[in-house]
Amino acid sequence: MGKVHVYDHPLIQHKMTIMRKVETGTKQFRELVDEVSSLMAYEITRSLPLTDVEIETPVSVSTQKMIAGKKLGIVPILRAGLGMVDGFLKMMPNVKVGHIGLYRDPETLEPHEYYLKLPTDVTERDFIVVDPMLATGGSAVDAIASLKKHGAKSIKLACLCAAPEGVERVQAEHPDVEIYLAALDEKLNDHGYIVPGLGDAGDRLFGTK
Ligand code: URA
């Protein structure tokens, strides 16, 4: 079963609390999503392999470490996932970014794919699917299935806030996928919102509410 990592670093908890507040406006919300995403990217990449490189400092020749040419890709689930992309890119400016568009049927809460664009070398990359909210898990499960169908072999999922129901669904349907969270909340309500959550992440990011 895919491991769940909850990054409860004080900075992440503090920023998540401000994001959750109903009075936090779009500008600040977007900045905080960006900042928490960068902090998460820092943690998620902790296990990246390093290689020795010989360099010359102003003082001497020295053998130092650099990331060992691992090919990574980020795939935001549209539209709220877009809010996490820049935060990841600040830490890893050379990664490729795919996009997947899924919308939730308001009646069944099930996702439907309407857009998919991935890097051409899917089979050679390790992917991180990003979406701020892991609610029912439907979108995440479908996005991961789509990536696998196109040949992706290594996939991680990064979300800011999750309900236990969503975590369990991803673990059940994609046991090979590790999940990285900034917060694991209590439950889903009858409308599919995470409780206490932070509301509709897409609307709060883009000011559409
Ligand atoms: N999507 C959101 O944006 N918020 C939730 O609470 C659940 C799904």
Short mmCIF file of C-alpha atoms and ligand atoms in Angstrom, two decimals:
data_model
loop_
_atom_site.label_atom_id
_atom_site.label_comp_id
_atom_site.label_asym_id
_atom_site.label_seq_id
_atom_site.Cartn_x
_atom_site.Cartn_y
_atom_site.Cartn_z
CA MET A 1 0.00 0.00 0.00
CA GLY A 2 1.28 3.48 -0.91
CA LYS A 3 2.78 5.28 2.05
CA VAL A 4 1.20 8.55 3.22
CA HIS A 5 3.55 11.36 4.24
CA VAL A 6 2.03 14.28 6.14
CA TYR A 7 4.46 17.17 6.29
CA ASP A 8 3.63 18.87 9.56
CA HIS A 9 6.56 21.28 9.57
CA PRO A 10 5.59 24.37 11.64
CA LEU A 11 5.86 26.65 8.60
CA ILE A 12 3.51 24.42 6.63
CA GLN A 13 0.99 24.20 9.49
CA HIS A 14 1.08 27.97 10.01
CA LYS A 15 0.56 28.73 6.32
CA MET A 16 -2.21 26.10 6.02
CA THR A 17 -4.07 27.71 8.95
CA ILE A 18 -4.07 31.10 7.20
CA MET A 19 -5.22 29.45 3.96
CA ARG A 20 -8.10 27.76 5.75
CA LYS A 21 -9.46 31.04 7.19
CA VAL A 22 -12.59 32.15 5.40
CA GLU A 23 -11.42 35.78 5.42
CA THR A 24 -8.15 35.06 3.57
CA GLY A 25 -8.41 36.73 0.16
CA THR A 26 -7.39 35.45 -3.27
CA LYS A 27 -3.99 37.17 -3.44
CA GLN A 28 -2.80 35.85 -0.08
CA PHE A 29 -4.36 32.42 -0.68
CA ARG A 30 -2.51 32.07 -4.00
CA GLU A 31 0.78 33.15 -2.42
CA LEU A 32 0.36 30.65 0.40
CA VAL A 33 -0.45 27.77 -1.98
CA ASP A 34 2.72 28.69 -3.84
CA GLU A 35 4.83 28.78 -0.66
CA VAL A 36 3.47 25.53 0.78
CA SER A 37 3.98 23.85 -2.60
CA SER A 38 7.64 24.89 -2.59
CA LEU A 39 8.08 23.51 0.93
CA MET A 40 6.45 20.26 -0.13
CA ALA A 41 8.61 20.03 -3.27
CA TYR A 42 11.64 20.38 -1.02
CA GLU A 43 10.52 17.40 1.10
CA ILE A 44 9.27 15.21 -1.78
CA THR A 45 12.62 15.46 -3.54
CA ARG A 46 14.57 14.44 -0.45
CA SER A 47 15.31 10.99 -1.93
CA LEU A 48 16.54 12.19 -5.33
CA PRO A 49 19.79 10.44 -6.25
CA LEU A 50 22.99 12.48 -6.22
CA THR A 51 26.13 12.12 -8.26
CA ASP A 52 29.69 13.30 -7.68
CA VAL A 53 30.92 16.16 -9.85
CA GLU A 54 34.35 17.71 -9.93
CA ILE A 55 34.25 21.50 -9.79
CA GLU A 56 36.65 24.33 -9.32
CA THR A 57 35.92 26.84 -6.55
CA PRO A 58 37.85 30.13 -6.36
CA VAL A 59 40.08 28.29 -3.87
CA SER A 60 40.56 24.69 -5.05
CA VAL A 61 39.35 21.81 -7.17
CA SER A 62 36.73 19.84 -5.26
CA THR A 63 34.35 16.90 -5.65
CA GLN A 64 30.78 17.90 -4.79
CA LYS A 65 27.23 16.57 -5.21
CA MET A 66 24.62 17.34 -7.84
CA ILE A 67 21.26 15.73 -8.65
CA ALA A 68 21.92 12.72 -10.85
CA GLY A 69 20.08 13.79 -13.98
CA LYS A 70 16.76 12.29 -12.92
CA LYS A 71 13.98 13.21 -15.32
CA LEU A 72 10.94 14.53 -13.48
CA GLY A 73 7.52 15.73 -14.53
CA ILE A 74 4.78 17.58 -12.69
CA VAL A 75 1.18 17.05 -13.70
CA PRO A 76 -1.35 19.49 -12.22
CA ILE A 77 -4.96 18.41 -12.29
CA LEU A 78 -6.83 21.38 -13.81
CA ARG A 79 -7.72 23.78 -12.62
CA ALA A 80 -6.75 24.00 -8.93
CA GLY A 81 -3.56 22.00 -9.48
CA LEU A 82 -2.18 24.95 -11.49
CA GLY A 83 -1.83 26.84 -8.21
CA MET A 84 0.87 24.38 -7.07
CA VAL A 85 3.00 24.39 -10.24
CA ASP A 86 5.08 27.54 -9.70
CA GLY A 87 5.95 26.51 -6.15
CA PHE A 88 7.35 23.23 -7.50
CA LEU A 89 9.11 24.95 -10.41
CA LYS A 90 10.91 27.31 -8.03
CA MET A 91 12.63 24.27 -6.50
CA MET A 92 13.00 22.32 -9.79
CA PRO A 93 13.05 24.83 -12.65
CA ASN A 94 13.89 22.27 -15.35
CA VAL A 95 11.10 19.77 -14.84
CA LYS A 96 8.52 19.29 -17.58
CA VAL A 97 4.88 20.11 -16.84
CA GLY A 98 2.02 18.00 -18.22
CA HIS A 99 -1.64 18.92 -17.74
CA ILE A 100 -4.73 16.87 -17.12
CA GLY A 101 -8.24 18.29 -17.14
CA LEU A 102 -10.94 16.55 -15.17
CA TYR A 103 -14.28 17.91 -14.07
CA ARG A 104 -16.45 16.56 -11.32
CA ASP A 105 -20.02 15.63 -12.17
CA PRO A 106 -21.99 17.68 -9.62
CA GLU A 107 -24.48 14.83 -9.12
CA THR A 108 -22.24 11.77 -8.87
CA LEU A 109 -19.03 13.66 -7.87
CA GLU A 110 -17.22 11.38 -10.37
CA PRO A 111 -14.46 12.85 -12.62
CA HIS A 112 -14.47 13.06 -16.45
CA GLU A 113 -11.27 13.72 -18.48
CA TYR A 114 -11.53 16.57 -20.99
CA TYR A 115 -7.85 17.43 -21.54
CA LEU A 116 -4.51 15.63 -21.45
CA LYS A 117 -1.09 16.83 -22.57
CA LEU A 118 2.02 15.05 -21.30
CA PRO A 119 5.75 15.29 -22.06
CA THR A 120 6.62 13.03 -25.02
CA ASP A 121 9.05 10.86 -23.01
CA VAL A 122 6.48 9.71 -20.44
CA THR A 123 8.08 6.31 -19.90
CA GLU A 124 11.42 7.85 -18.86
CA ARG A 125 10.10 10.31 -16.27
CA ASP A 126 9.13 10.15 -12.61
CA PHE A 127 5.88 12.09 -12.19
CA ILE A 128 4.38 14.10 -9.37
CA VAL A 129 0.64 14.65 -9.80
CA VAL A 130 -0.41 17.83 -7.96
CA ASP A 131 -3.86 18.86 -6.80
CA PRO A 132 -4.50 20.95 -3.65
CA MET A 133 -7.50 18.91 -2.49
CA LEU A 134 -7.74 15.11 -2.21
CA ALA A 135 -11.46 14.77 -1.48
CA THR A 136 -13.24 11.65 -2.82
CA GLY A 137 -10.00 10.71 -4.59
CA GLY A 138 -11.87 10.33 -7.89
CA SER A 139 -9.83 12.91 -9.85
CA ALA A 140 -6.51 11.72 -8.46
CA VAL A 141 -7.30 8.07 -9.18
CA ASP A 142 -8.31 8.92 -12.77
CA ALA A 143 -5.33 11.21 -13.38
CA ILE A 144 -2.92 8.52 -12.14
CA ALA A 145 -4.67 5.86 -14.26
CA SER A 146 -4.35 8.09 -17.31
CA LEU A 147 -0.63 8.65 -16.70
CA LYS A 148 -0.12 4.90 -16.29
CA LYS A 149 -2.07 4.23 -19.52
CA HIS A 150 0.41 6.51 -21.32
CA GLY A 151 3.38 4.61 -19.92
CA ALA A 152 4.33 6.38 -16.67
CA LYS A 153 6.05 3.96 -14.32
CA SER A 154 6.76 6.07 -11.26
CA ILE A 155 4.10 8.41 -9.87
CA LYS A 156 3.77 10.36 -6.63
CA LEU A 157 0.72 12.37 -5.57
CA ALA A 158 1.10 15.74 -3.77
CA CYS A 159 -1.91 17.49 -2.22
CA LEU A 160 -2.26 20.22 0.35
CA CYS A 161 -5.32 18.91 2.16
CA ALA A 162 -6.89 15.44 2.14
CA ALA A 163 -9.87 13.57 3.52
CA PRO A 164 -9.26 10.04 4.78
CA GLU A 165 -11.78 8.80 2.16
CA GLY A 166 -9.61 10.15 -0.68
CA VAL A 167 -6.41 8.74 0.77
CA GLU A 168 -8.02 5.30 1.14
CA ARG A 169 -9.33 5.33 -2.43
CA VAL A 170 -5.93 6.21 -3.93
CA GLN A 171 -4.25 3.60 -1.76
CA ALA A 172 -6.81 0.96 -2.81
CA GLU A 173 -6.65 1.70 -6.55
CA HIS A 174 -2.99 2.69 -6.89
CA PRO A 175 -1.05 0.94 -4.10
CA ASP A 176 2.25 1.81 -5.82
CA VAL A 177 1.66 5.59 -5.46
CA GLU A 178 3.02 7.40 -2.40
CA ILE A 179 0.91 10.33 -1.17
CA TYR A 180 2.38 13.58 0.15
CA LEU A 181 0.14 15.91 2.15
CA ALA A 182 0.38 19.19 4.03
CA ALA A 183 -2.65 18.20 6.15
CA LEU A 184 -4.87 15.15 6.68
CA ASP A 185 -8.32 16.40 7.70
CA GLU A 186 -11.32 14.80 9.41
CA LYS A 187 -13.80 13.78 6.72
CA LEU A 188 -15.87 14.70 3.66
CA ASN A 189 -19.23 16.37 4.06
CA ASP A 190 -22.37 15.48 2.07
CA HIS A 191 -21.35 17.90 -0.72
CA GLY A 192 -17.93 16.30 -1.20
CA TYR A 193 -16.07 19.11 0.61
CA ILE A 194 -13.22 18.35 2.98
CA VAL A 195 -13.97 19.21 6.63
CA PRO A 196 -12.61 21.48 8.01
CA GLY A 197 -10.75 21.92 4.70
CA LEU A 198 -10.41 25.31 3.06
CA GLY A 199 -13.41 25.43 0.73
CA ASP A 200 -13.15 25.30 -3.06
CA ALA A 201 -9.43 25.61 -3.78
CA GLY A 202 -9.95 26.53 -7.46
CA ASP A 203 -12.37 29.34 -6.63
CA ARG A 204 -10.14 30.66 -3.87
CA LEU A 205 -7.05 30.56 -6.12
CA PHE A 206 -8.66 32.27 -9.07
CA GLY A 207 -11.18 34.52 -7.35
CA THR A 208 -14.18 32.95 -9.06
CA LYS A 209 -16.43 32.84 -6.04
N1 URA B 1 -12.37 20.32 -3.96
C1 URA B 1 -12.12 21.48 -3.31
O1 URA B 1 -11.67 22.47 -3.89
N2 URA B 1 -12.41 21.54 -1.98
C2 URA B 1 -12.90 20.49 -1.29
O2 URA B 1 -13.12 20.60 -0.08
C3 URA B 1 -13.14 19.28 -2.01
C4 URA B 1 -12.86 19.23 -3.32
#
